[in-house]
XYZ file of C-alpha atoms in Angstrom:
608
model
C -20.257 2.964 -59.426
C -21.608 4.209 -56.060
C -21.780 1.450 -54.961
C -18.792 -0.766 -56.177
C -16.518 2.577 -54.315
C -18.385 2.415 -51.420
C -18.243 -1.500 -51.222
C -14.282 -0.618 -51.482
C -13.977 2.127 -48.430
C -15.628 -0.295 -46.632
C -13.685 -3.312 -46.839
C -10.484 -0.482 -46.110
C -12.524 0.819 -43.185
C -12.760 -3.269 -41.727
C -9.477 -3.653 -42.887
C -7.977 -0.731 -40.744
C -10.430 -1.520 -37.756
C -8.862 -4.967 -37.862
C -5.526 -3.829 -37.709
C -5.783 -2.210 -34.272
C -5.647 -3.290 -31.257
C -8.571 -4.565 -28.941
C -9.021 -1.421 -26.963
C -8.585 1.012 -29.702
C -10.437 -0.898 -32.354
C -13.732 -0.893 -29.594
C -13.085 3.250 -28.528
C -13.128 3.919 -32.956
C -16.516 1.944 -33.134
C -18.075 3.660 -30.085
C -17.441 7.185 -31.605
C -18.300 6.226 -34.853
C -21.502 8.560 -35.499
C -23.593 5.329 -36.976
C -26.755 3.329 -35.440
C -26.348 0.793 -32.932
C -27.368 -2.007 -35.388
C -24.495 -0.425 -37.989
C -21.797 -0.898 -35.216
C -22.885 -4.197 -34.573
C -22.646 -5.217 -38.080
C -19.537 -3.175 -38.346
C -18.146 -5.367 -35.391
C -19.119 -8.466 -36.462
C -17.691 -7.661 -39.994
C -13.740 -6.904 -38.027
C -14.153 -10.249 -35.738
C -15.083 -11.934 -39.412
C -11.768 -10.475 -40.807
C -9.665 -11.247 -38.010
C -10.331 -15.046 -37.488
C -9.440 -14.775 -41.443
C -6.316 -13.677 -41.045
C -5.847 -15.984 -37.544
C -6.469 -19.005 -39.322
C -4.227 -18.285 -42.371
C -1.140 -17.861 -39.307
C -2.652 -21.227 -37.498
C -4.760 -23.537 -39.059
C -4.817 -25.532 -35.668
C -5.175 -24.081 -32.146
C -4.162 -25.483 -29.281
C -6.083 -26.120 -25.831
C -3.638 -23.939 -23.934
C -3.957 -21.038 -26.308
C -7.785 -21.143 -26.129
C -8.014 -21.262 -22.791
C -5.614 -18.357 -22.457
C -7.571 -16.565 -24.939
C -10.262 -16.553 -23.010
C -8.465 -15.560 -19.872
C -8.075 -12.414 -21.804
C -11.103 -11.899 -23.015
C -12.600 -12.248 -19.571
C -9.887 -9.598 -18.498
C -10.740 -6.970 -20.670
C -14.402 -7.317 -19.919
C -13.537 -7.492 -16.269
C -11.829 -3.999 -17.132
C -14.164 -2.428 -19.025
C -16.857 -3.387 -16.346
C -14.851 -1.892 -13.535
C -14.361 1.259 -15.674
C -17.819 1.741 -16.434
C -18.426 1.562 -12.227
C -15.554 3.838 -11.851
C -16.998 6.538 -13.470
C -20.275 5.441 -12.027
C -18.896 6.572 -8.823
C -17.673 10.410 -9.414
C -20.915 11.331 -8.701
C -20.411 14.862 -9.809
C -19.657 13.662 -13.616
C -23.267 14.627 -14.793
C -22.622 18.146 -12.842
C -19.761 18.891 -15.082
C -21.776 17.761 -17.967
C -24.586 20.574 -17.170
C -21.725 23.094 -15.964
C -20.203 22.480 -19.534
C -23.369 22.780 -21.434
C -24.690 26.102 -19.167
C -21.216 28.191 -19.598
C -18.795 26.787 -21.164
C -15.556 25.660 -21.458
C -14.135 28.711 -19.378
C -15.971 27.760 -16.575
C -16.014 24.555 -16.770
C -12.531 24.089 -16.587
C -12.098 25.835 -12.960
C -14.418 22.458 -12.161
C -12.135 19.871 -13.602
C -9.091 21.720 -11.639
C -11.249 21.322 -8.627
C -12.091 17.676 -9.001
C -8.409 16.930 -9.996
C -7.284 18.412 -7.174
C -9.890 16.517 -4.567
C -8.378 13.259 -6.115
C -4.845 14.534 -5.352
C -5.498 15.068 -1.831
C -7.050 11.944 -1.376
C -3.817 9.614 -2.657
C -2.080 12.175 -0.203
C -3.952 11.101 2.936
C -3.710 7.663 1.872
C -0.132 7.288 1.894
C 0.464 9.415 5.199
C -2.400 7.743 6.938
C -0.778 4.027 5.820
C 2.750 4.536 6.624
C 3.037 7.529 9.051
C -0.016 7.548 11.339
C -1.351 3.871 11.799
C 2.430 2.889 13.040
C 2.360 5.806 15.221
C -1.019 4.702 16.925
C 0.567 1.726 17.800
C 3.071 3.837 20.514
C 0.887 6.566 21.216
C 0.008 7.749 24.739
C -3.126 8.315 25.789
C -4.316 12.389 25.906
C -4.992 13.831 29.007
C -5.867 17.472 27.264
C -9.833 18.793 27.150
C -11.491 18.875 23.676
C -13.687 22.493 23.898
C -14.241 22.615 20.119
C -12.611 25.764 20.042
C -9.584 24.084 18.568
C -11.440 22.899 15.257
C -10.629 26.883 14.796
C -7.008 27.236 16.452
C -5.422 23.809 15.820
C -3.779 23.813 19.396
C -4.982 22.382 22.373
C -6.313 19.083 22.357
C -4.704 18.583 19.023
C -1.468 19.333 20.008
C -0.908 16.064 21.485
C -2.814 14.606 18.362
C -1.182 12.375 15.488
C -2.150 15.831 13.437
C 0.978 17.382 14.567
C 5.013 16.243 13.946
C 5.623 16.956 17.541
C 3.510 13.725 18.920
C 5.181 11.358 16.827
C 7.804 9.159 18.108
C 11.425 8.524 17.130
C 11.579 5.180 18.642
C 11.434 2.064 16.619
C 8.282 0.253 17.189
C 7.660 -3.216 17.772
C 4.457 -5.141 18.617
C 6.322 -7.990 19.274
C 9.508 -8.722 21.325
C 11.998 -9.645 19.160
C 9.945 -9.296 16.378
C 9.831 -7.213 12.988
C 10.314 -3.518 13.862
C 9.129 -0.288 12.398
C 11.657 2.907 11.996
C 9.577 5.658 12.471
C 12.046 8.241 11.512
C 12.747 6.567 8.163
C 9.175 5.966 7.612
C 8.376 9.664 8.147
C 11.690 11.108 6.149
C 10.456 8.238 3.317
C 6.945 8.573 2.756
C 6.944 12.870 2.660
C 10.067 12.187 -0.094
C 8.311 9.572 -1.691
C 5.275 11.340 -2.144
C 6.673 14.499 -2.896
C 8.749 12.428 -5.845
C 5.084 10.923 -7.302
C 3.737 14.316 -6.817
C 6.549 15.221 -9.549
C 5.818 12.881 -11.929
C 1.742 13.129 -11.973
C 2.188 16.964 -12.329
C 5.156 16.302 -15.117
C 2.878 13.806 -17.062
C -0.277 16.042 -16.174
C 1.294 18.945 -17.842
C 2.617 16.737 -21.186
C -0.530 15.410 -21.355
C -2.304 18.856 -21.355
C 0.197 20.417 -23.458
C 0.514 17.774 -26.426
C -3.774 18.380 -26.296
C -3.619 21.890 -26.518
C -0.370 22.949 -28.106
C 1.116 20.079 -30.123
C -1.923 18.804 -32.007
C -4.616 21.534 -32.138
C -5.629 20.136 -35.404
C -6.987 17.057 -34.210
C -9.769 19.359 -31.772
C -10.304 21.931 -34.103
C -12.242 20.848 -36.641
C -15.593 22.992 -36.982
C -16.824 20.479 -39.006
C -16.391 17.449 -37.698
C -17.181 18.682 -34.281
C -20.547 19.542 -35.964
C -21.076 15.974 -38.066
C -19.506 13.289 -35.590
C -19.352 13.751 -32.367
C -22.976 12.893 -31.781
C -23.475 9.840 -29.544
C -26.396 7.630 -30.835
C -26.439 5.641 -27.797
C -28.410 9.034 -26.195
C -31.889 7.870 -25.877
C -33.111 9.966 -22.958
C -34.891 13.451 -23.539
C -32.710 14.948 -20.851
C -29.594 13.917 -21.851
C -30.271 14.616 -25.702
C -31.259 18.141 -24.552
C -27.994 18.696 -22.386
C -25.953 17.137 -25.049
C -26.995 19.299 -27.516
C -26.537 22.727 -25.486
C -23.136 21.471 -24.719
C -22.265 21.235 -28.576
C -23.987 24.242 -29.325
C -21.477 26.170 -26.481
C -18.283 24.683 -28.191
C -19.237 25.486 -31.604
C -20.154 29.068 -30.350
C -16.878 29.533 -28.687
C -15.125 28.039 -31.833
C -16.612 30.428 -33.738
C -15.755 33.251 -31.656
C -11.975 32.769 -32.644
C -12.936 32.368 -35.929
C -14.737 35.423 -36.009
C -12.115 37.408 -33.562
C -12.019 40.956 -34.949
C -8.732 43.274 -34.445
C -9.244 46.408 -33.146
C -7.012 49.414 -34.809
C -7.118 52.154 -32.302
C -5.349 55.637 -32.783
C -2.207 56.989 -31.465
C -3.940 58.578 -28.580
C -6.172 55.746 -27.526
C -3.040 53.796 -27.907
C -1.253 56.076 -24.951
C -3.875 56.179 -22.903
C -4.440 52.354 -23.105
C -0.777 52.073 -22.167
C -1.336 54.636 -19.264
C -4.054 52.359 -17.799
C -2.404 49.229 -18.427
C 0.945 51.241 -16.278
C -0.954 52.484 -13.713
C -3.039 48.852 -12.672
C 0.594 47.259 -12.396
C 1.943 49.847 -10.641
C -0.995 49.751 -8.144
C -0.884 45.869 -7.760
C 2.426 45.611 -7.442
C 2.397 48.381 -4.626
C -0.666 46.383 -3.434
C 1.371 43.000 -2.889
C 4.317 44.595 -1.562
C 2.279 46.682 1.152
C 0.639 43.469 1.979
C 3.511 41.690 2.334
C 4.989 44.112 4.964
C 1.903 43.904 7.041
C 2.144 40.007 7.133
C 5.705 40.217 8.195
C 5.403 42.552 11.107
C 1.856 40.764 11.898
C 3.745 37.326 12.225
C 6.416 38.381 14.196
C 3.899 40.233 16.686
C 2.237 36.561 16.596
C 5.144 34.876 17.574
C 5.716 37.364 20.578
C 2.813 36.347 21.927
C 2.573 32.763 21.508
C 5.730 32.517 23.536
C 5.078 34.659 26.161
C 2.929 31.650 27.516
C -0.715 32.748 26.370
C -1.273 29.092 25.365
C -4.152 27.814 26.962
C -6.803 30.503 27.712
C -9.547 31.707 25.547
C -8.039 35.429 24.951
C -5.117 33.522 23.785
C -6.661 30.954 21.643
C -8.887 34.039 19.816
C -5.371 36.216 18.988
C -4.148 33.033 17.091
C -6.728 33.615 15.225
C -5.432 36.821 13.931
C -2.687 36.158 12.025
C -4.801 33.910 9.146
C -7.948 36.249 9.675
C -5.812 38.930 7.970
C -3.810 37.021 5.310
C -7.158 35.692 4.464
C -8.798 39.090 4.395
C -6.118 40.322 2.173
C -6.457 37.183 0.002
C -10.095 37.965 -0.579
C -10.336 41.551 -0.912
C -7.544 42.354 -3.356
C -8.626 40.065 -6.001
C -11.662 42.134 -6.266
C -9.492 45.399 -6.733
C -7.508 43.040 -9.671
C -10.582 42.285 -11.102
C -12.231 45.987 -11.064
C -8.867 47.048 -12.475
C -9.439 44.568 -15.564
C -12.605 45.833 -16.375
C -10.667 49.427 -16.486
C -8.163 48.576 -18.731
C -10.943 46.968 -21.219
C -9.053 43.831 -22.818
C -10.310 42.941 -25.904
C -9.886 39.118 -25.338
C -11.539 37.953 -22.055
C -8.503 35.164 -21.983
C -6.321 38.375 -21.590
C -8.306 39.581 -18.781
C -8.454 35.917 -17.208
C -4.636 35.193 -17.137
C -3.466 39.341 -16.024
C -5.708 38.665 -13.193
C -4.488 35.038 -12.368
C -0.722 36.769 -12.682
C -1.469 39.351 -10.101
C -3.342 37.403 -7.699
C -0.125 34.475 -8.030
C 2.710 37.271 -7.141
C 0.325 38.585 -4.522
C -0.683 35.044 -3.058
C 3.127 33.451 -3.563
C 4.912 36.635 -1.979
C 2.827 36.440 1.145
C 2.949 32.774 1.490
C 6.949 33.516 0.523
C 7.155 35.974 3.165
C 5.228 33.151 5.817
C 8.060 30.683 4.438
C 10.558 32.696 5.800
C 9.059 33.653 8.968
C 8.454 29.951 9.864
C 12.216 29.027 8.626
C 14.134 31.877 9.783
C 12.303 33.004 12.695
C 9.989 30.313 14.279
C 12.673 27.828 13.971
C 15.048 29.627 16.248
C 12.541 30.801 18.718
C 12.259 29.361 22.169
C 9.414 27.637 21.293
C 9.943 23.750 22.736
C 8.429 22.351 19.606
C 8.812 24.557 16.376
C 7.255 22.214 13.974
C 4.109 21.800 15.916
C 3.868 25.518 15.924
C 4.453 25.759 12.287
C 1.863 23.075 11.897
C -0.811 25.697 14.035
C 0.026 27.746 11.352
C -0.655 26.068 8.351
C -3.631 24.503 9.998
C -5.090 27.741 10.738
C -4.799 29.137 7.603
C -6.020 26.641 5.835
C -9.236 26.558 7.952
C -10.081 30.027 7.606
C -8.696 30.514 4.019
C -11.678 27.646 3.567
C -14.495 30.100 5.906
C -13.413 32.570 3.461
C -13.574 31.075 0.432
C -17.391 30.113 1.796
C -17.963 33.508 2.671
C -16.976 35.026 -0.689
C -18.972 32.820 -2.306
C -21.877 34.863 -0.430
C -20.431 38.237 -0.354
C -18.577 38.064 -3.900
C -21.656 36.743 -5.782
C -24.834 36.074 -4.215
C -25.074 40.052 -2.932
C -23.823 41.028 -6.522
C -26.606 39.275 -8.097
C -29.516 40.983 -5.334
C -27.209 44.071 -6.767
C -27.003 43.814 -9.885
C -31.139 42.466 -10.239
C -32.668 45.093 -8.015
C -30.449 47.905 -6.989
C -28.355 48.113 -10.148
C -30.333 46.556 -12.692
C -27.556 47.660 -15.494
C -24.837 45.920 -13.633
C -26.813 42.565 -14.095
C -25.972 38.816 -12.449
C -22.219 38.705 -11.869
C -19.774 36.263 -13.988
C -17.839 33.599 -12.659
C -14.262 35.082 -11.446
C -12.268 32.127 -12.790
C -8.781 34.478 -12.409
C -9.809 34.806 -8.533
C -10.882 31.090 -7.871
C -8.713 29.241 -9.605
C -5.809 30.829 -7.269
C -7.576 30.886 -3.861
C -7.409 26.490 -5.406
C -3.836 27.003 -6.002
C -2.821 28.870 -3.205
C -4.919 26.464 -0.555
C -2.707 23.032 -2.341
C 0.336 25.097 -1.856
C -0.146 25.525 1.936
C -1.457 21.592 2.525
C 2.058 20.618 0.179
C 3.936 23.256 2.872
C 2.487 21.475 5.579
C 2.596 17.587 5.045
C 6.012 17.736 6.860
C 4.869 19.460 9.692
C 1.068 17.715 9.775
C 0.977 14.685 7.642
C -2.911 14.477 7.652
C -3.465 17.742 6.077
C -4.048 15.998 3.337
C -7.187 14.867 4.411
C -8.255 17.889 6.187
C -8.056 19.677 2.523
C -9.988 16.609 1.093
C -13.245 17.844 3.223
C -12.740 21.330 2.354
C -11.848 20.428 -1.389
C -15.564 18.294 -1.298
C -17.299 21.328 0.469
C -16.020 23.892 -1.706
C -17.426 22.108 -5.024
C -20.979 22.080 -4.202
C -21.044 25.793 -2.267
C -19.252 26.733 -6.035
C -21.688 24.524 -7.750
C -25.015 25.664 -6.193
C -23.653 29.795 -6.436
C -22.518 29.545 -9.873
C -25.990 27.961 -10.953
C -28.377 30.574 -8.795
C -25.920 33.727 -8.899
C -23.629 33.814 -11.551
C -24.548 34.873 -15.537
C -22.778 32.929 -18.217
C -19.654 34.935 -20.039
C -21.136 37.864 -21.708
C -18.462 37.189 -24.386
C -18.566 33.542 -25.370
C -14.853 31.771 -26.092
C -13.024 28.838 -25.964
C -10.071 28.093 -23.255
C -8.557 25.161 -24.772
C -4.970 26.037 -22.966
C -6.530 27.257 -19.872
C -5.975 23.962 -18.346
C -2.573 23.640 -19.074
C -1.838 27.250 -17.595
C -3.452 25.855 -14.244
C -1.329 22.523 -14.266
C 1.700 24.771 -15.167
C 0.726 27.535 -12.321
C 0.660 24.496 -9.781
C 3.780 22.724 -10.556
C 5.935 26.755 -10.786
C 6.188 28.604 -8.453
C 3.975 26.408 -6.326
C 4.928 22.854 -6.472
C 8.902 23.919 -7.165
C 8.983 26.492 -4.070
C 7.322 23.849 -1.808
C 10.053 21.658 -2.763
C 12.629 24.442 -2.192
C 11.074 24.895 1.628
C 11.071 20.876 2.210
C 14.475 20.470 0.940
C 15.636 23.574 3.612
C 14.056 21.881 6.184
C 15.179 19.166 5.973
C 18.844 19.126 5.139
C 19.448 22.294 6.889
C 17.294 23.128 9.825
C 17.982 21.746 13.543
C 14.799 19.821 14.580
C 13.648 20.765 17.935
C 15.376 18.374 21.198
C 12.013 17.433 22.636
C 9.478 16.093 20.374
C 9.176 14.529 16.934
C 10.602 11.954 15.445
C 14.087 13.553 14.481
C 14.523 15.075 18.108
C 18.292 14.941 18.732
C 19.548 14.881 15.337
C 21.480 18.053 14.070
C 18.897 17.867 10.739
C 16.239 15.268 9.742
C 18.455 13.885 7.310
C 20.579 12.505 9.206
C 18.322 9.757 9.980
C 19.260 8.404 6.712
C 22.515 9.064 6.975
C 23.010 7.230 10.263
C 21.099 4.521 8.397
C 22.962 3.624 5.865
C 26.328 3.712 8.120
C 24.894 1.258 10.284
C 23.916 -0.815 6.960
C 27.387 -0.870 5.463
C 28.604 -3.027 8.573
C 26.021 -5.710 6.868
C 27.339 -7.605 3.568
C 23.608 -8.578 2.055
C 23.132 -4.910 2.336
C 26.452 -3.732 0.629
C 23.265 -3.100 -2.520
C 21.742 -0.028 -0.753
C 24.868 1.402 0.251
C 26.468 1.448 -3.594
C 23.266 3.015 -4.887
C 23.090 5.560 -2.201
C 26.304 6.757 -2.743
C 26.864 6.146 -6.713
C 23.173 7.775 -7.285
C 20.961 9.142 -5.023
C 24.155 11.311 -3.614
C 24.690 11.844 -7.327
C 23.678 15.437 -9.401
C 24.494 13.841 -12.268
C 22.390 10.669 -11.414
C 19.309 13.041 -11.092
C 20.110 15.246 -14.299
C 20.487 12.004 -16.777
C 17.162 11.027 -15.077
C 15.014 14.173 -15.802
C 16.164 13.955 -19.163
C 15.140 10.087 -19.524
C 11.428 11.193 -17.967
C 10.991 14.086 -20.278
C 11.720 12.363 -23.357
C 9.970 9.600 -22.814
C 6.789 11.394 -21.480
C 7.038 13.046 -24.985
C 7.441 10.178 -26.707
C 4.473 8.366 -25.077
C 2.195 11.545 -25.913
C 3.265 11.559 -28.880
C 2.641 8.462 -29.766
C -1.370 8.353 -28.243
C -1.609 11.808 -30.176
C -0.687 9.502 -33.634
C -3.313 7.318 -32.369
C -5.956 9.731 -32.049
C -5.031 11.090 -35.230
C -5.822 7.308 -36.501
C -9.292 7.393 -35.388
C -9.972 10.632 -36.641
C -9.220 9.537 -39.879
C -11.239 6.437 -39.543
C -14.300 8.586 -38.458
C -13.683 10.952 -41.732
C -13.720 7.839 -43.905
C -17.094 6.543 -42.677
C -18.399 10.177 -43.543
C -16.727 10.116 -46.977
């Protein structure tokens, strides 16, 4: 009888595995926890069944259709081959596998962010470099400024008359050729930053649905103790290393799984209840009070900067060193008041460390957007109607410098914050022990460092690619202090939404307020009368609107016209469309979530 049912739950098990597509039916037999030799037998079993069930539809096939079925065949391989090298390639894939398997998902997660991030940045520089800064070599002038290596620091001299900076790009239209094609430079420039800014929206949109129908919608497809203990095994492990890695990793997960299973609640007593909420008062109170006061500093600081850098001090060392100020100290204050968030987390004693994790990440983003708020409207407000010759370059100099030293710090907390807490916490302190890895703190020194490269594509388009290096740095000085320094989570758990709550923390305030600035800058600001490539103009949108005048004198361009002014002009246009994108991102999750759901069941069958 054994036998005759399992005969039958086989034959459904082909069936079902026949019924799926190519893709989907070769992912369910690569999970399935079986031998190599089963899945071959399992395989040839489904391609046995489904040239049954061809030949009952056809019973003769033509040439043409072979031919073209083999074109396909040879496409998906060709895919799957170039996949397998694609992942070949992220070279730090096996360092997430051993950062996984060493602390968990917590951790782990901060390293994904990281890497997601790096690939960002480099579609950014991509697109600037392609349609912003190889036309623009084409009409550049040579530089007659001294490189002295001191500007790798400051940003301004020799780079000022660099294709690093708005101010050295053109607003001619260039042409190679006489009376040949032609190349608008100001549309190109307004284009590609709105462009990119657009696909920025929909991979953080997407990135978010994706995250959230994981982690939110369909928890029951990653929850299950027991099939993350029976199936998710990978026979096709043969190497002692990787079997041993593999199996710490699992053993993490199931701990932190556990964990939540296990979660205790606390009942304390009325007057550890006040005193809890006294604590609890008083750290908000004192971070709040924190941001604000730092805030202030910033404001006056900047506008002391400003002072000086039109007075003339330009060129000279003294002042090249007291640009330098301005970033020192909004870096300082980035790196030093995290560590007074964190020591107030340990005093108020959360019971869950994901509590602890995401009150620390919500006082270091009102500290880190309020100053970079406050910086916003210094460089809109205040920088733009100075008597600066060039205010975008300036703002550029800004951003540059901050993001340069923001990266020096990050490299020198990594020292300071970690590897002198371990010699600490081993030799002086022996109670104290290693540190743990501050995910709060790092994940928004990541946040806050995308936020001022998204700031300042507009007024350096290959800060992209500046961040890229820094992005690429920053991974291996975390990788190498988390592995020597840095204890795993005293309290093991499981931070299954943690990445959504970074993809949400990029895309509000950041992404949204970065819009807010571009969109001000563009449609209302006066760009400066002597360099740039919207010099003249009474705002750089009025290169598009000059445009599409000079367009509706053409009839084969009548087109552009109607759909500039019946929908991109259009609120309502915009409104319909955000609805269209949300639903069907939903839908399409949705429907790969059902899927999933598919193959889980298929995988519970072959254990049944």
């Amino acid at each position: 009888i054994g036998a005759f049912h399992g005969f039958y739950a086989e034959e459904d098990l082909v069936g079902n595995l026949a019924s799926m597509s190519t893709s989907e039916r070769i992912k369910a037999i690569q999970k399935m926890p079986e031998t190599m030799q089963r899945k071959r037998e399992i395989r040839n079993q489904v391609l046995k069944e489904i040239t049954k069930k061809s030949s009952h539809h056809s019973t003769h096939t033509t040439c043409c259709t072979q031919c073209l079925q083999g074109e396909v065949v040879s496409f998906r391989r060709f895919g799957s081959t170039l996949s397998e090298y694609y992942q070949m390639l992220w070279f730090w894939h096996k360092t997430l596998k051993i950062i996984g398997a060493e602390f968990g998902t917590s951790v782990l997660s901060y390293f994904i962010f990281l890497k997601w991030l790096l690939t960002f940045n480099i579609f950014s520089f991509l697109i600037n470099f392609s349609f912003i800064t190889i036309p623009q070599f084409v009409a550049a002038q040579p530089n007659n400024l001294s490189f002295t290596g001191l500007e790798l620091l400051t940003g301004a001299g020799y780079f000022q008359q660099t294709v690093l900076y708005y101010g050295f790009y053109t607003n001619a239209t260039i042409s190679k050729i006489e009376h040949g094609p032609s190349y608008n430079m100001q549309l190109a420039y307004i284009f590609t930053v709105c462009l990119y800014f657009l696909v920025c929206f929909i991979i953080l949109l997407l990135s978010m649905a994706k995250s959230f129908c994981k982690n939110f919608l369909s928890p029951q497809a990653y929850s299950g103790n027991a099939s993350k203990l029976l199936c998710t095994w990978d026979f096709n492990i043969t190497n002692e290393k990787a079997v041993k890695l593999r199996q710490k990793n699992l053993s993490t997960q199931i701990k932190e799984r556990l964990t939540e299973v296990k979660r205790e609640v606390l009942n304390f007593s009325v007057k550890e209840r006040i005193v809890r909420i006294v604590i609890h008062l008083f750290s908000w109170i004192a971070s709040l009070g924190t941001a604000v006061a730092a805030c202030t500093g910033v404001y006056f600081l900047s506008i002391n900067n400003l002072e000086l850098f039109v007075k003339g001090h330009k060129n000279d060392l003294e002042g090249q060193a007291a640009m330098l100020v301005l970033p020192v100290v909004v870096s300082l204050l980035n790196a030093l008041i995290p560590f007074l968030y964190s020591w107030l987390g340990r005093l108020e004693k959360f019971q869950i460390p994901g509590q602890h994790i995401y009150v620390t990440i919500t006082r270091n983003i009102v500290l880190k957007i309020s100053i970079v708020g406050i910086l916003c409207y210094y460089w809109l407000n205040i920088v733009s109607a100075s008597e600066s010759q060039c205010w975008e370059t300036l703002v550029g100099q800004d951003i540059y410098r901050l993001v340069v030293v923001d990266f020096i710090f990050c490299l020198l907390g990594s020292f300071f914050g970690e590897f002198l807490q371990r010699i600490i916490g081993t030799t002086v302190c022996t109670s104290w022990g290693p540190p743990e890895f501050d995910i709060g703190r790092n994940v928004l020194d990541l946040i806050y460092a995308q936020t001022l490269t998204w700031i300042g594509i507009l007024f350096s388009p290959l800060l992209p690619g500046i961040q890229m290096i820094t992005f690429s740095i920053v991974f291996y000085v975390k990788k190498v202090s988390l592995m020597m320094n840095c204890q795993p989570p005293r309290k093991v758990w499981r931070t299954a939404q943690m990445a959504t709550s970074f993809m949400f923390l990029l895309f509000f305030p950041s992404f949204v307020g970065v819009l807010a600035v571009t969109g001000v800058t563009i449609w209302r600001l006066k760009p400066s009368k002597e360099c740039g490539p919207f010099r003249g103009l009474p705002y750089m949108y009025a290169a598009v609107s000059e445009w599409i005048k000079e367009l509706d004198n053409h009839i084969a361009s009548k087109w552009v016209v109607w759909i500039y002014s019946n929908l991109i002009t259009n609120e309502l246009f915009f409104f319909i469309l955000s609805v269209i994108v949300l639903i069907i991102t939903y839908l399409y999750w949705h429907i790969i979530e059902g899927r999933k759901t598919m193959i889980n069941l298929l995988r519970k069958q072959i254990i049944n």
